[in-house]
Short mmCIF file of C-alpha atoms and ligand atoms in Angstrom, two decimals:
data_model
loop_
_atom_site.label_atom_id
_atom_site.label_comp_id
_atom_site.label_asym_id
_atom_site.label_seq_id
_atom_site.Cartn_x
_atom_site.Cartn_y
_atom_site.Cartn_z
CA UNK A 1 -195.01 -12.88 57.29
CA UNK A 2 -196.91 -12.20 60.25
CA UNK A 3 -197.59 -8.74 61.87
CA UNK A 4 -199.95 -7.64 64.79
CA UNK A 5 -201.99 -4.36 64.36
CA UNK A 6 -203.54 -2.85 67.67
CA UNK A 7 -206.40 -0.69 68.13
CA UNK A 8 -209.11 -2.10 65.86
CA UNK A 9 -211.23 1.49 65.12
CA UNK A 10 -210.96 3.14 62.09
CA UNK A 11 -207.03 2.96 61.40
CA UNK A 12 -206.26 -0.13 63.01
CA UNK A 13 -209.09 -1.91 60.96
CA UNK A 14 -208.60 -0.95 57.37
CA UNK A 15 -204.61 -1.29 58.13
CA UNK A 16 -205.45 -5.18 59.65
CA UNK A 17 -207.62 -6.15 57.04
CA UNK A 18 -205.74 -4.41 53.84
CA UNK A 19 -202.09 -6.14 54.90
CA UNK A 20 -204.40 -9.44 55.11
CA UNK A 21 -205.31 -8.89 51.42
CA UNK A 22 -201.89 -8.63 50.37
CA UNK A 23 -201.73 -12.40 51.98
CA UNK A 24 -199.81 -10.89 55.14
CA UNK A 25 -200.98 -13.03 58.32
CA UNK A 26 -202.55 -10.44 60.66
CA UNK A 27 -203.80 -10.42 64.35
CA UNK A 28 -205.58 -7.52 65.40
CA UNK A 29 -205.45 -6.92 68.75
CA UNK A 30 -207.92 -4.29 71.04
CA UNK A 31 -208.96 -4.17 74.39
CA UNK A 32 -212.40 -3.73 73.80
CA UNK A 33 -213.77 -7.26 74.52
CA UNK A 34 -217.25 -6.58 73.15
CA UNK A 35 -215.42 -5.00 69.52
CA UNK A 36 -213.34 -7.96 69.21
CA UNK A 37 -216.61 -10.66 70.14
CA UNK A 38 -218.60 -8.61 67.26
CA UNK A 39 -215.73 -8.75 64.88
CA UNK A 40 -215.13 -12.29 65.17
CA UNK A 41 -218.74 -13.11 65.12
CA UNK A 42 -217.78 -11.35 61.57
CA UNK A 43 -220.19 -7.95 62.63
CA UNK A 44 -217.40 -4.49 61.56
CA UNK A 45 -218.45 -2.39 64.14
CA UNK A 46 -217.81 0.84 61.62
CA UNK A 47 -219.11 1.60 59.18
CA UNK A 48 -216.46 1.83 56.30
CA UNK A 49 -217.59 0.75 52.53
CA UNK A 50 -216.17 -2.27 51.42
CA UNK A 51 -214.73 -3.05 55.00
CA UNK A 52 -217.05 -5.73 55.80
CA UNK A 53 -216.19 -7.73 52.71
CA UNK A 54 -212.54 -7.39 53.06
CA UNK A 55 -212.67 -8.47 56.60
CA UNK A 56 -215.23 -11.49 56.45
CA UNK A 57 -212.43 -13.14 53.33
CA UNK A 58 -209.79 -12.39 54.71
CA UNK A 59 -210.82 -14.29 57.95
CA UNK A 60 -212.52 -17.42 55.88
CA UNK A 61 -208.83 -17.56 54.64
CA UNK A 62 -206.96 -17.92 57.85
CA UNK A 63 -205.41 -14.86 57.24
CA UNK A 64 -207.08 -12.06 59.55
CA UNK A 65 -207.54 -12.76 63.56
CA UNK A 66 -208.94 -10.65 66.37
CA UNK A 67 -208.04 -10.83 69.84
CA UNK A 68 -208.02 -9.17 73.31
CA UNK A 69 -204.71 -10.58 74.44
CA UNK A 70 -201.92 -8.75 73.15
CA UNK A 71 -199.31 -11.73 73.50
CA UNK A 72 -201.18 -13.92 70.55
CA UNK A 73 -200.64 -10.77 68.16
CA UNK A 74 -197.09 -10.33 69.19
CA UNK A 75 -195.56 -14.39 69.27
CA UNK A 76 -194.14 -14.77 65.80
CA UNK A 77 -194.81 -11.20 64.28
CA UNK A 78 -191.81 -9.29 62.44
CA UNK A 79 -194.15 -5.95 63.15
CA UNK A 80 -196.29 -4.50 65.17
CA UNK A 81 -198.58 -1.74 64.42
CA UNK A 82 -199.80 0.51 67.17
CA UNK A 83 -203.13 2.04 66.14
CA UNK A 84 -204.76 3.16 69.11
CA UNK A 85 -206.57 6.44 69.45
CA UNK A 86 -204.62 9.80 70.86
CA UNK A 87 -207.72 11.94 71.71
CA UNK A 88 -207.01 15.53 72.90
CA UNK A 89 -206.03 16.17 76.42
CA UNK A 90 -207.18 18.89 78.29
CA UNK A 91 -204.59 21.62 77.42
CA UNK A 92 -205.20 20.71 73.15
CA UNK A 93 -201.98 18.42 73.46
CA UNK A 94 -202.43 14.46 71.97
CA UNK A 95 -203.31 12.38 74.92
CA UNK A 96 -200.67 9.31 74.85
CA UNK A 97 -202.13 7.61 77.38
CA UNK A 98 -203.11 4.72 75.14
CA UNK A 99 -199.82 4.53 72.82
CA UNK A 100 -197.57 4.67 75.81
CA UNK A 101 -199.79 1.63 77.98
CA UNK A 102 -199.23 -0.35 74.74
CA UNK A 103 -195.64 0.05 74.44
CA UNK A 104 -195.22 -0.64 78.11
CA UNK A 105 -197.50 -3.89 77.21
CA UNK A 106 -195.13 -4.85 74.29
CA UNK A 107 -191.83 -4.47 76.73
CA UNK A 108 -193.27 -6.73 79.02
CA UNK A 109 -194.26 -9.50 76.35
CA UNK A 110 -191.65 -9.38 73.41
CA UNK A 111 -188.95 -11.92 73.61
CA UNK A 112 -187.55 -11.91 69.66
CA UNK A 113 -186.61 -8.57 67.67
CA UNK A 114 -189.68 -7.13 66.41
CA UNK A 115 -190.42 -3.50 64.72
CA UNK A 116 -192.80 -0.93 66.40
CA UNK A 117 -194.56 0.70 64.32
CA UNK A 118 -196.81 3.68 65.11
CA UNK A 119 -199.92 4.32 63.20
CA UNK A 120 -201.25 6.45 65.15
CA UNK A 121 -200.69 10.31 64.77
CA UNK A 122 -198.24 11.89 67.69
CA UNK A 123 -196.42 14.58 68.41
CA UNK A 124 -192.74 14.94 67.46
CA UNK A 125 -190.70 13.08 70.55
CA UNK A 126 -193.31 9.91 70.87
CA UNK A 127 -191.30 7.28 69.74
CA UNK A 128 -188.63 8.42 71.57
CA UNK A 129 -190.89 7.73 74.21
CA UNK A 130 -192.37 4.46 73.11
CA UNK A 131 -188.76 3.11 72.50
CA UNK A 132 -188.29 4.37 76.56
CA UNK A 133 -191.45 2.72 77.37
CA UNK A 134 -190.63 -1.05 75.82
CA UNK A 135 -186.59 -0.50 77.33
CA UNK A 136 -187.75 -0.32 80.69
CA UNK A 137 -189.73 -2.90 80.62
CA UNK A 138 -186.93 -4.91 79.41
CA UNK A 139 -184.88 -3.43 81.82
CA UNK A 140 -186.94 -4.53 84.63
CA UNK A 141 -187.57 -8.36 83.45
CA UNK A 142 -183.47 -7.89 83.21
CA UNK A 143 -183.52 -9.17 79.85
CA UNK A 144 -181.94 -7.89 76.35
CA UNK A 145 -184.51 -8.06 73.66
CA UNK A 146 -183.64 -6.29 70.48
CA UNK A 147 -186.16 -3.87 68.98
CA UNK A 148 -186.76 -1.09 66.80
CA UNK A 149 -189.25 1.92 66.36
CA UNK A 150 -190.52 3.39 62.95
CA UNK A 151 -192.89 6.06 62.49
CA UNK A 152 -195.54 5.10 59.83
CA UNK A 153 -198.60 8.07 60.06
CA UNK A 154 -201.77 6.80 57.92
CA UNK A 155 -202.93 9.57 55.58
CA UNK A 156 -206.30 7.29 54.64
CA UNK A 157 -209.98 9.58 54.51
CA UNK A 158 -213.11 7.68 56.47
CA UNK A 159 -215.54 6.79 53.65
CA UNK A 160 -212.11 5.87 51.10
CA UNK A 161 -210.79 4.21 54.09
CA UNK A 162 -209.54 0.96 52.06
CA UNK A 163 -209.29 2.33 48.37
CA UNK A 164 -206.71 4.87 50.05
CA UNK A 165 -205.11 2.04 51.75
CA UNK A 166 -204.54 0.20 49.15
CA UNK A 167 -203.57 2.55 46.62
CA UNK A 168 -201.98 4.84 48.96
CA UNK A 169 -200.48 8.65 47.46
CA UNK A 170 -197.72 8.09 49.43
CA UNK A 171 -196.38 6.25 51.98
CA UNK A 172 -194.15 7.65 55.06
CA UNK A 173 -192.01 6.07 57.22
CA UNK A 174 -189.67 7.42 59.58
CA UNK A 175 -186.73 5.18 60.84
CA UNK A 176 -183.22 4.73 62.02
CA UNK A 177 -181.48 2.18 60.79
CA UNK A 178 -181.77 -0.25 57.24
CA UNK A 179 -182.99 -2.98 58.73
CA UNK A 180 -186.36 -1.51 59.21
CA UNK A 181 -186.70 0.47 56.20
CA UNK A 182 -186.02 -3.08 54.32
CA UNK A 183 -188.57 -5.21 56.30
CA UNK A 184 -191.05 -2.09 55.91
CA UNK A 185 -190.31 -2.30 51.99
CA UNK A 186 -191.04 -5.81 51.86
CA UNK A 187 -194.14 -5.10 53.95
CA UNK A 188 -195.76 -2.27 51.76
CA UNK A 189 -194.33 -3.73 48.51
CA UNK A 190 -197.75 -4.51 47.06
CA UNK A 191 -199.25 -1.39 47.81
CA UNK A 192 -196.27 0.55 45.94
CA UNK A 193 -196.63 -1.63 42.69
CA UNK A 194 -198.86 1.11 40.78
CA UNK A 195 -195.28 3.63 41.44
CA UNK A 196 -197.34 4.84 44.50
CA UNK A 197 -194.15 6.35 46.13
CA UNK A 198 -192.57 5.52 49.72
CA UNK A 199 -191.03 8.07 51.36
CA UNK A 200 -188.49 6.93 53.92
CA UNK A 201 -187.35 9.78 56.62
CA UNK A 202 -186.07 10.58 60.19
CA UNK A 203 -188.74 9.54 63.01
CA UNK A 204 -189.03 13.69 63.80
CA UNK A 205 -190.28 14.66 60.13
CA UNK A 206 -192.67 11.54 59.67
CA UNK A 207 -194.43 12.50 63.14
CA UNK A 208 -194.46 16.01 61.75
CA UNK A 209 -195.52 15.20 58.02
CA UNK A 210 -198.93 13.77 59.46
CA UNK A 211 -199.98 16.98 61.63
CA UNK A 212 -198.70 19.67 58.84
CA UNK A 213 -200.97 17.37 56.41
CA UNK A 214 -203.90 17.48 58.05
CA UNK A 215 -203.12 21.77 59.14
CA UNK A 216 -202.84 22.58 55.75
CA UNK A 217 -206.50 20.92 54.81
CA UNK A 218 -207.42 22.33 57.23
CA UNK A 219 -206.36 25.85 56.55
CA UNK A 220 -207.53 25.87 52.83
CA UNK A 221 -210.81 24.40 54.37
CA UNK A 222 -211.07 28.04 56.65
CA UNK A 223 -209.51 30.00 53.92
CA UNK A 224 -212.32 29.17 51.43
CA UNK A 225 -214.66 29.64 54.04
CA UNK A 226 -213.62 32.73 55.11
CA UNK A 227 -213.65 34.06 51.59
CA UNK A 228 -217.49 32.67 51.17
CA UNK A 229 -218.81 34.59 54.11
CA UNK A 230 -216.87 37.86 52.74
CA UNK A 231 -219.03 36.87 48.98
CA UNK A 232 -222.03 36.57 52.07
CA UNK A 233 -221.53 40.27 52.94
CA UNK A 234 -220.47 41.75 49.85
CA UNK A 235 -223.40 39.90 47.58
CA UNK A 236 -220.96 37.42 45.22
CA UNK A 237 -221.13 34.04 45.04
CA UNK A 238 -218.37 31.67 46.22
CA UNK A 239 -218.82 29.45 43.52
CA UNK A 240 -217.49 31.63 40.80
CA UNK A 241 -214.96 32.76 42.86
CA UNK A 242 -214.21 29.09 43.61
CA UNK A 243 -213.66 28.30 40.45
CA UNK A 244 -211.92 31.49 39.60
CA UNK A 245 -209.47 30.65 42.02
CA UNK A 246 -208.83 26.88 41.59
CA UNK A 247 -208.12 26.57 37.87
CA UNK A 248 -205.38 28.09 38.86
CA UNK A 249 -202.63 25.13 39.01
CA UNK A 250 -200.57 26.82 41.77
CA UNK A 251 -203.84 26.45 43.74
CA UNK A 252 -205.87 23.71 42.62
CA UNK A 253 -209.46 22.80 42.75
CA UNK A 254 -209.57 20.52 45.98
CA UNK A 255 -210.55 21.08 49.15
CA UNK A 256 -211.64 24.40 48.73
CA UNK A 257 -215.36 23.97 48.95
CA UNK A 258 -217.04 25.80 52.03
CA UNK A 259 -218.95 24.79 54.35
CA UNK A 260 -220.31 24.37 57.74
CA UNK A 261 -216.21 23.94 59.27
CA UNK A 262 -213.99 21.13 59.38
CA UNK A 263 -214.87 17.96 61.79
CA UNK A 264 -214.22 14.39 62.35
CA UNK A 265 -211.82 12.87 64.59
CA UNK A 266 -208.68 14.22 63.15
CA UNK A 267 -208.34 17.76 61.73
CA UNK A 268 -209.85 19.39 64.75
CA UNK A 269 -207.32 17.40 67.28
CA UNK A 270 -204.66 17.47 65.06
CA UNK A 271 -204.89 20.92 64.69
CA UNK A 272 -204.97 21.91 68.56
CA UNK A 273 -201.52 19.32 69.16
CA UNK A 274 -199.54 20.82 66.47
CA UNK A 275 -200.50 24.27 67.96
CA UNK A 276 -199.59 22.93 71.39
CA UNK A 277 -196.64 21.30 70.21
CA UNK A 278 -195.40 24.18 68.84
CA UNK A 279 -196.28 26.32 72.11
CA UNK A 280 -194.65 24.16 74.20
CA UNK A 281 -191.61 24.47 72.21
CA UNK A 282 -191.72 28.75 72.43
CA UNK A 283 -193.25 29.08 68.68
CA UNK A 284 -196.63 30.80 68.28
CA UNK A 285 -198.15 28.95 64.49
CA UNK A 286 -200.18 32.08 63.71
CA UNK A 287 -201.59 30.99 60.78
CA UNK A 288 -202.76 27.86 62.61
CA UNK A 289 -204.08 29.49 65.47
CA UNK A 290 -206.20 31.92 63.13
CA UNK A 291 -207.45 28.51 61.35
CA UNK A 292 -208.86 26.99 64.57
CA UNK A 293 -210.84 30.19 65.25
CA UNK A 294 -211.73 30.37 61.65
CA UNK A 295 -213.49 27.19 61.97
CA UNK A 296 -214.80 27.95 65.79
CA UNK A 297 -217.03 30.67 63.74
CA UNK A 298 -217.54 28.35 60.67
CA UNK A 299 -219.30 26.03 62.93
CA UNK A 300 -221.96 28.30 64.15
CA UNK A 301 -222.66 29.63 60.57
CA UNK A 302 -225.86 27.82 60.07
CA UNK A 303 -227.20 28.59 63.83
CA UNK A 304 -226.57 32.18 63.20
CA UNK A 305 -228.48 32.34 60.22
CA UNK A 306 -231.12 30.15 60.98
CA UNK A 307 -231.34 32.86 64.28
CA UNK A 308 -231.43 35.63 61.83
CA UNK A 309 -234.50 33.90 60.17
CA UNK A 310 -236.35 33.17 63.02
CA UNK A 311 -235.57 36.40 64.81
CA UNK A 312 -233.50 34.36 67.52
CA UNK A 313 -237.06 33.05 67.98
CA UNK A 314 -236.70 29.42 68.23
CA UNK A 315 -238.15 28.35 70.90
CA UNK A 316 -240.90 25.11 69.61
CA UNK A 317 -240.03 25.24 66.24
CA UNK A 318 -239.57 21.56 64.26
CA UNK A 319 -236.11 21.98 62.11
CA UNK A 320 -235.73 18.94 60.08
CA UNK A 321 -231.91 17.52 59.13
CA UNK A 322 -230.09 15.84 57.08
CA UNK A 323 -227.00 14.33 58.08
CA UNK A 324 -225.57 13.76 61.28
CA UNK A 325 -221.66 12.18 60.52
CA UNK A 326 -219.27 14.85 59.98
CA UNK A 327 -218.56 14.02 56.12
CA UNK A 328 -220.74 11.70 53.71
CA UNK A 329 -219.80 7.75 53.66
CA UNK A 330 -219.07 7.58 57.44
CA UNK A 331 -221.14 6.58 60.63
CA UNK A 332 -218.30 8.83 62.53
CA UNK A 333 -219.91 11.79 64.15
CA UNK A 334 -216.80 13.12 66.75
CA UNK A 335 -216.66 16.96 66.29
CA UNK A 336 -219.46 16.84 63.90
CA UNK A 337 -220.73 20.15 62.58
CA UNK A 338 -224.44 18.65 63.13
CA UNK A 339 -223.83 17.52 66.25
CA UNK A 340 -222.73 20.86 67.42
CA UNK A 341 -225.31 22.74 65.48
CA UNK A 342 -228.30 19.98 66.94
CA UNK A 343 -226.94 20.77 70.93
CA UNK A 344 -227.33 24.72 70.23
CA UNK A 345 -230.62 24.45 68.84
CA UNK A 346 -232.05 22.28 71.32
CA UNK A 347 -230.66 25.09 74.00
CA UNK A 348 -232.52 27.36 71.97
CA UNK A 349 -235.56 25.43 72.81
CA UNK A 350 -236.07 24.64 69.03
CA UNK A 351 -236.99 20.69 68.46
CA UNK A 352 -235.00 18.41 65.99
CA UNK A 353 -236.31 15.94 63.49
CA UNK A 354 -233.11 14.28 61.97
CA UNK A 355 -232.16 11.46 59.30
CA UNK A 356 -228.89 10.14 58.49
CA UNK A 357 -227.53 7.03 56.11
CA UNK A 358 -225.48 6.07 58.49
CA UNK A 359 -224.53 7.65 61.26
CA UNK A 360 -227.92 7.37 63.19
CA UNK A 361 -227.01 4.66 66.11
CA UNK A 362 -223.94 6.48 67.17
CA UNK A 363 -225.89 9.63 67.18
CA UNK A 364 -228.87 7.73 69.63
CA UNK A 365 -225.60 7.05 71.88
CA UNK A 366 -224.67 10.81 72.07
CA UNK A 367 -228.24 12.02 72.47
CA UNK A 368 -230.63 9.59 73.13
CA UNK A 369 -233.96 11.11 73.15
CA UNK A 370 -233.45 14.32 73.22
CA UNK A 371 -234.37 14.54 69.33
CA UNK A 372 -236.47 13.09 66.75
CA UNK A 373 -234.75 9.91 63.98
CA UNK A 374 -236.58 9.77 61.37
CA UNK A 375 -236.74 6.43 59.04
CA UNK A 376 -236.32 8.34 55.83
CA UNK A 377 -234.99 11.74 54.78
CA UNK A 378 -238.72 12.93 54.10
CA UNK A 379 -240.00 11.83 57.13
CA UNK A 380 -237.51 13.77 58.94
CA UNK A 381 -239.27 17.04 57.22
CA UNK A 382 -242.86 16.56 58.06
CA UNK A 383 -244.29 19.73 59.38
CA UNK A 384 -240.52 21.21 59.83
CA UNK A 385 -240.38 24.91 60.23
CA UNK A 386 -236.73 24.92 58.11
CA UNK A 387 -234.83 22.36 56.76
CA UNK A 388 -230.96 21.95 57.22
CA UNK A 389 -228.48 20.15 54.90
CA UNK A 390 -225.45 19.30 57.18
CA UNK A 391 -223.52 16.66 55.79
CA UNK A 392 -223.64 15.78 51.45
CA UNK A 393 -224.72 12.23 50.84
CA UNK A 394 -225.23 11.47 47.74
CA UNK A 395 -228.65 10.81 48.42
CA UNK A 396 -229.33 14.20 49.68
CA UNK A 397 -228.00 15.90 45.96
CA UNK A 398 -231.51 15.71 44.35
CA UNK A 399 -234.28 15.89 46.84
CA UNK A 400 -237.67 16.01 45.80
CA UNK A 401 -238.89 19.62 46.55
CA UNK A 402 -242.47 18.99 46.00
CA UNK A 403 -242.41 16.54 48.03
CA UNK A 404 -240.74 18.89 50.40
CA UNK A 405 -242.87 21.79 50.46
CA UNK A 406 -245.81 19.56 50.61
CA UNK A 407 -245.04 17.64 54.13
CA UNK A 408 -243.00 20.69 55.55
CA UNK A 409 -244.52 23.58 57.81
CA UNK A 410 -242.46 26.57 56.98
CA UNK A 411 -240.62 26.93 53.43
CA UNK A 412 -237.29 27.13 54.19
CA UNK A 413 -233.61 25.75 53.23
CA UNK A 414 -230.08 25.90 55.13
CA UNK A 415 -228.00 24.19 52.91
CA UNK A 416 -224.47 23.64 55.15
CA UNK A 417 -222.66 22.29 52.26
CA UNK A 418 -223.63 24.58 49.33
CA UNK A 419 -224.96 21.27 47.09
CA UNK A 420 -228.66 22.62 45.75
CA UNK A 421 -229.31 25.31 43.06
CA UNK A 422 -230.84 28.33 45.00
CA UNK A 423 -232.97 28.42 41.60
CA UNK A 424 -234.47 25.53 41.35
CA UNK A 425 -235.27 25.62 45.59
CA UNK A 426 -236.69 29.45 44.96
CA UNK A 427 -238.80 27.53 41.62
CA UNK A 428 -240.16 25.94 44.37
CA UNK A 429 -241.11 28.03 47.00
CA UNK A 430 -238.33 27.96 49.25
CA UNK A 431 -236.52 30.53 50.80
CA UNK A 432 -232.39 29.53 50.21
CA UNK A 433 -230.03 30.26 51.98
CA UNK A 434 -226.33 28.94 51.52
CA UNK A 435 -222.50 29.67 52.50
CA UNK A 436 -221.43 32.35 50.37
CA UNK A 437 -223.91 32.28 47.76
CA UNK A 438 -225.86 34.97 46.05
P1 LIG B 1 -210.66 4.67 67.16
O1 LIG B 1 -211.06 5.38 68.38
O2 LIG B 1 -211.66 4.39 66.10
O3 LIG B 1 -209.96 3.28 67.53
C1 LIG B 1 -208.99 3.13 68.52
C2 LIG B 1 -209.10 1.71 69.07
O4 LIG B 1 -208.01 1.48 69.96
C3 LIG B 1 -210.38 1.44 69.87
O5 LIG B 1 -211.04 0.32 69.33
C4 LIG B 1 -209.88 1.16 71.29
O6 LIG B 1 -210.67 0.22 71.98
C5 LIG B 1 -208.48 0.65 71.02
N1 LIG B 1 -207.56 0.74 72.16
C6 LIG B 1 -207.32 1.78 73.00
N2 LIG B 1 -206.39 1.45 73.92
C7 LIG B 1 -206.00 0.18 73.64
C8 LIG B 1 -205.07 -0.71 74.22
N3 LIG B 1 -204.32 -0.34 75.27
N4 LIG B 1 -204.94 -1.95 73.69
C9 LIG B 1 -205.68 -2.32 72.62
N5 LIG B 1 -206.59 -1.52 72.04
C10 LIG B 1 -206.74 -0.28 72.53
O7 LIG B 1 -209.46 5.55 66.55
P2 LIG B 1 -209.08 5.76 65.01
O8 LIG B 1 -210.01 6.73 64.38
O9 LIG B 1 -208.84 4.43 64.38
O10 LIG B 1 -207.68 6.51 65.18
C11 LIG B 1 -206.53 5.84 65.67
C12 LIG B 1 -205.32 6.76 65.46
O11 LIG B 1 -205.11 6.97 64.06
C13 LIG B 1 -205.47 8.16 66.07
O12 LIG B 1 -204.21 8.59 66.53
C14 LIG B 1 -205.92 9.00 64.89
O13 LIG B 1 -205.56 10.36 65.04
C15 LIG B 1 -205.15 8.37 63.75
N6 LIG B 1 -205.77 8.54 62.44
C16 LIG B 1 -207.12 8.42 62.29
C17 LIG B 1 -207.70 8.56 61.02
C18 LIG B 1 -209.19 8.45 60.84
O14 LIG B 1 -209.66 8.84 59.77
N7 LIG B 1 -209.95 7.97 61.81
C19 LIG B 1 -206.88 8.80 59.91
C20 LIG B 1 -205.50 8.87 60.09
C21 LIG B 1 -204.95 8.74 61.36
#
């Protein structure tokens, strides 16, 4: 079998290089000429764990190709994947731009039945529109190509990129007829050997499965935090509470830890579209609404405190921090918490000392020289005023604090993401001060 994925970023690449494992031949198409000379010079451009691996086998067996031309990944494949990104317009609705120049693209090219997949997440209507796109193509080379749309949203985390992949929860596809539920089956077959379910559905409620996904992470994500700056105020600590709460089956203990609001290249987008979505179609989501400006707030938790501190005095002093990507395991820093946290500070005046694993030459490519990299966490500390814990690498989970306190100016913590004991940090000298914590 032979399929073409395109858009090689995040998405596209795990789903290229995880159908290659299963023996699948894949061609990965993007338009990005210097991605695709990197990736077959066998350099991942992302940095996903075990990613790199995958890819460089996969493409010593013949199995995994990258192009720029479109046409090589379509000739012969049964299914095309369209994994391209669908950034936020102007108005908070998905920007199809990309999906919808592909599909025109694919109309203009295909000339056996093939099944169009999209990966990508979209509003409710797209592949209506990406069926539209590909017809009139047809139309207008006057020829009658037979074709087929499915709906197949990826649910994968950055950082568990390929163990979600390939041992998936779920898997959802919406479609309209048999014949592409069966060649989808035969597709995903060895990903659903370990009774990982598939869930086959109409287009409309696999386009909306993705977005209500993602808003109801994100909601328990601003619920929790909500609750931890109430514990804040009223002197409890979220932690108990926490745990109070998710032992509680009905409730569960995931994704209720607090924190410095939700980020990344998904929740906050997806978000904004399913609240436009739902706008444009007269409904108000007022829980959703209230869980964007939840997390608005959220964002500026630590700069408020760290103002408090410093008696909105900022102006020259060093703050040292860890962790620039908006969640451990990732390089990817789009709505990052520290990002947005760094740019207020530096209006402030204040001057930034940061370290990251990983995320360190995409943050040089947002702000240059406008703030200090450090070559090691410590280094990024010496003669700090404070010291702020953004995102929670392992790495960063036992810090030495002499260390600390030795090459740091002033003696003080912002932990964003709640992961050192205020004890052990007060033990040594510090002033804590966390999200919801006593
Ligand atoms: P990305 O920005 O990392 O990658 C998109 C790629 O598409 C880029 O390499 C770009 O060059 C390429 N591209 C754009 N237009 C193209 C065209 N016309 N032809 C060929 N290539 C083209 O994006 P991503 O993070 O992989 O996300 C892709 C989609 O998947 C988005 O809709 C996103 O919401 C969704 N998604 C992302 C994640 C995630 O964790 N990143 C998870 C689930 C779903």
């Amino acid at each position: 079998m032979k399929i073409a994925v395109v858009g090689s970023g995040y998405v596209g690449l795990v789903t290229g290089a995880c159908f290659a494992e299963s023996g699948v031949t894949v061609v990965c198409v993007d338009n990005d000429a210097k991605k695709i000379q990197h990736l077959k010079a066998g350099s991942v451009p992302i940095y996903e764990p075990g990613l790199e691996t995958m890819i460089q086998r996969n493409m010593d067996k013949n199995r995994l190709f990258f192009t720029t031309e479109l046409k090589e990944g379509i000739i012969g494949s049964e299914v095309i994947f369209i994994a391209v990104g669908t950034p936020p317009g102007e108005d908070g609705s998905a920007d199809l731009k990309h999906v919808l120049g592909v599909a025109k693209e694919i109309g203009e090219i295909i000339n056996e039945y093939i099944v169009v997949v999209t990966k990508s997440t979209v509003p409710v209507g797209t592949s209506g529109k990406i069926r539209k796109a590909i017809s009139n193509e047809l139309d207008n080379r006057k020829v009658n190509i037979e074709f087929d749309v499915a709906s197949n949203p990826e649910f994968l985390k950055e950082g568990a990129a390929v163990d979600d992949f390939l041992k998936p929860e779920r898997i959802v596809i919406g479609v309209e007829n048999e014949r592409t539920s069966d060649i989808m089956k035969r597709l995903y077959q060895p990903f659903m050997l370990n009774n990982h379910p598939i869930l086959f559905m109409d287009i409309a409620s696999a386009e909306i499965t993705k977005y209500a996904a993602n808003a109801m992470l994100a909601t328990r994500i601003s619920f929790i935090n909500e609750i931890a700056n109430l514990c804040d105020i009223l002197g409890a600590d979220i932690n108990h509470v926490r745990k109070g709460i998710g032992s509680d089956s009905r409730i569960g203990s995931k994704f209720i830890y607090p924190g410095v609001g939700y980020g990344g290249s998904c929740f906050p987008k997806d978000v904004k579209a399913l609240i436009k979505t739902a706008r444009d179609n007269g409904y108000e989501l007022n829980v959703i609404n209230a869980v964007e400006k939840a997390n608005d707030y959220q964002k500026n938790i630590i700069f408020s405190k760290m103002s408090k501190f410093f008696n909105n005095k900022l102006r020259n002093k060093v703050i040292g921090i860890w962790g620039l990507s908006f969640k451990p395991k990732t390089d990817d820093i789009r709505e990052s918490s520290s990002i947005i946290l760094i740019e207020r500070l530096l209006k402030e005046g204040a001057m930034i000392k940061a370290y990251d694993p990983a995320a360190m030459t995409e943050t040089k490519k947002l702000l240059g020289t406008t703030i200090g990299y450090a070559a090691d966490p410590y280094e990024a500390l010496s003669g700090a005023d404070a010291m702020v814990l953004m995102t929670e690498w392992s790495e960063f989970h036992l810090p030495d604090f002499l260390k600390m306190a030795e090459v740091m100016n002033g003696k003080v913590i912002f932990d964003g993401r709640n992961i050192f004991d205020p004890a052990e940090i007060r033990r040594n000298g510090f002033e804590y001060f966390g999200i919801g914590r006593r």
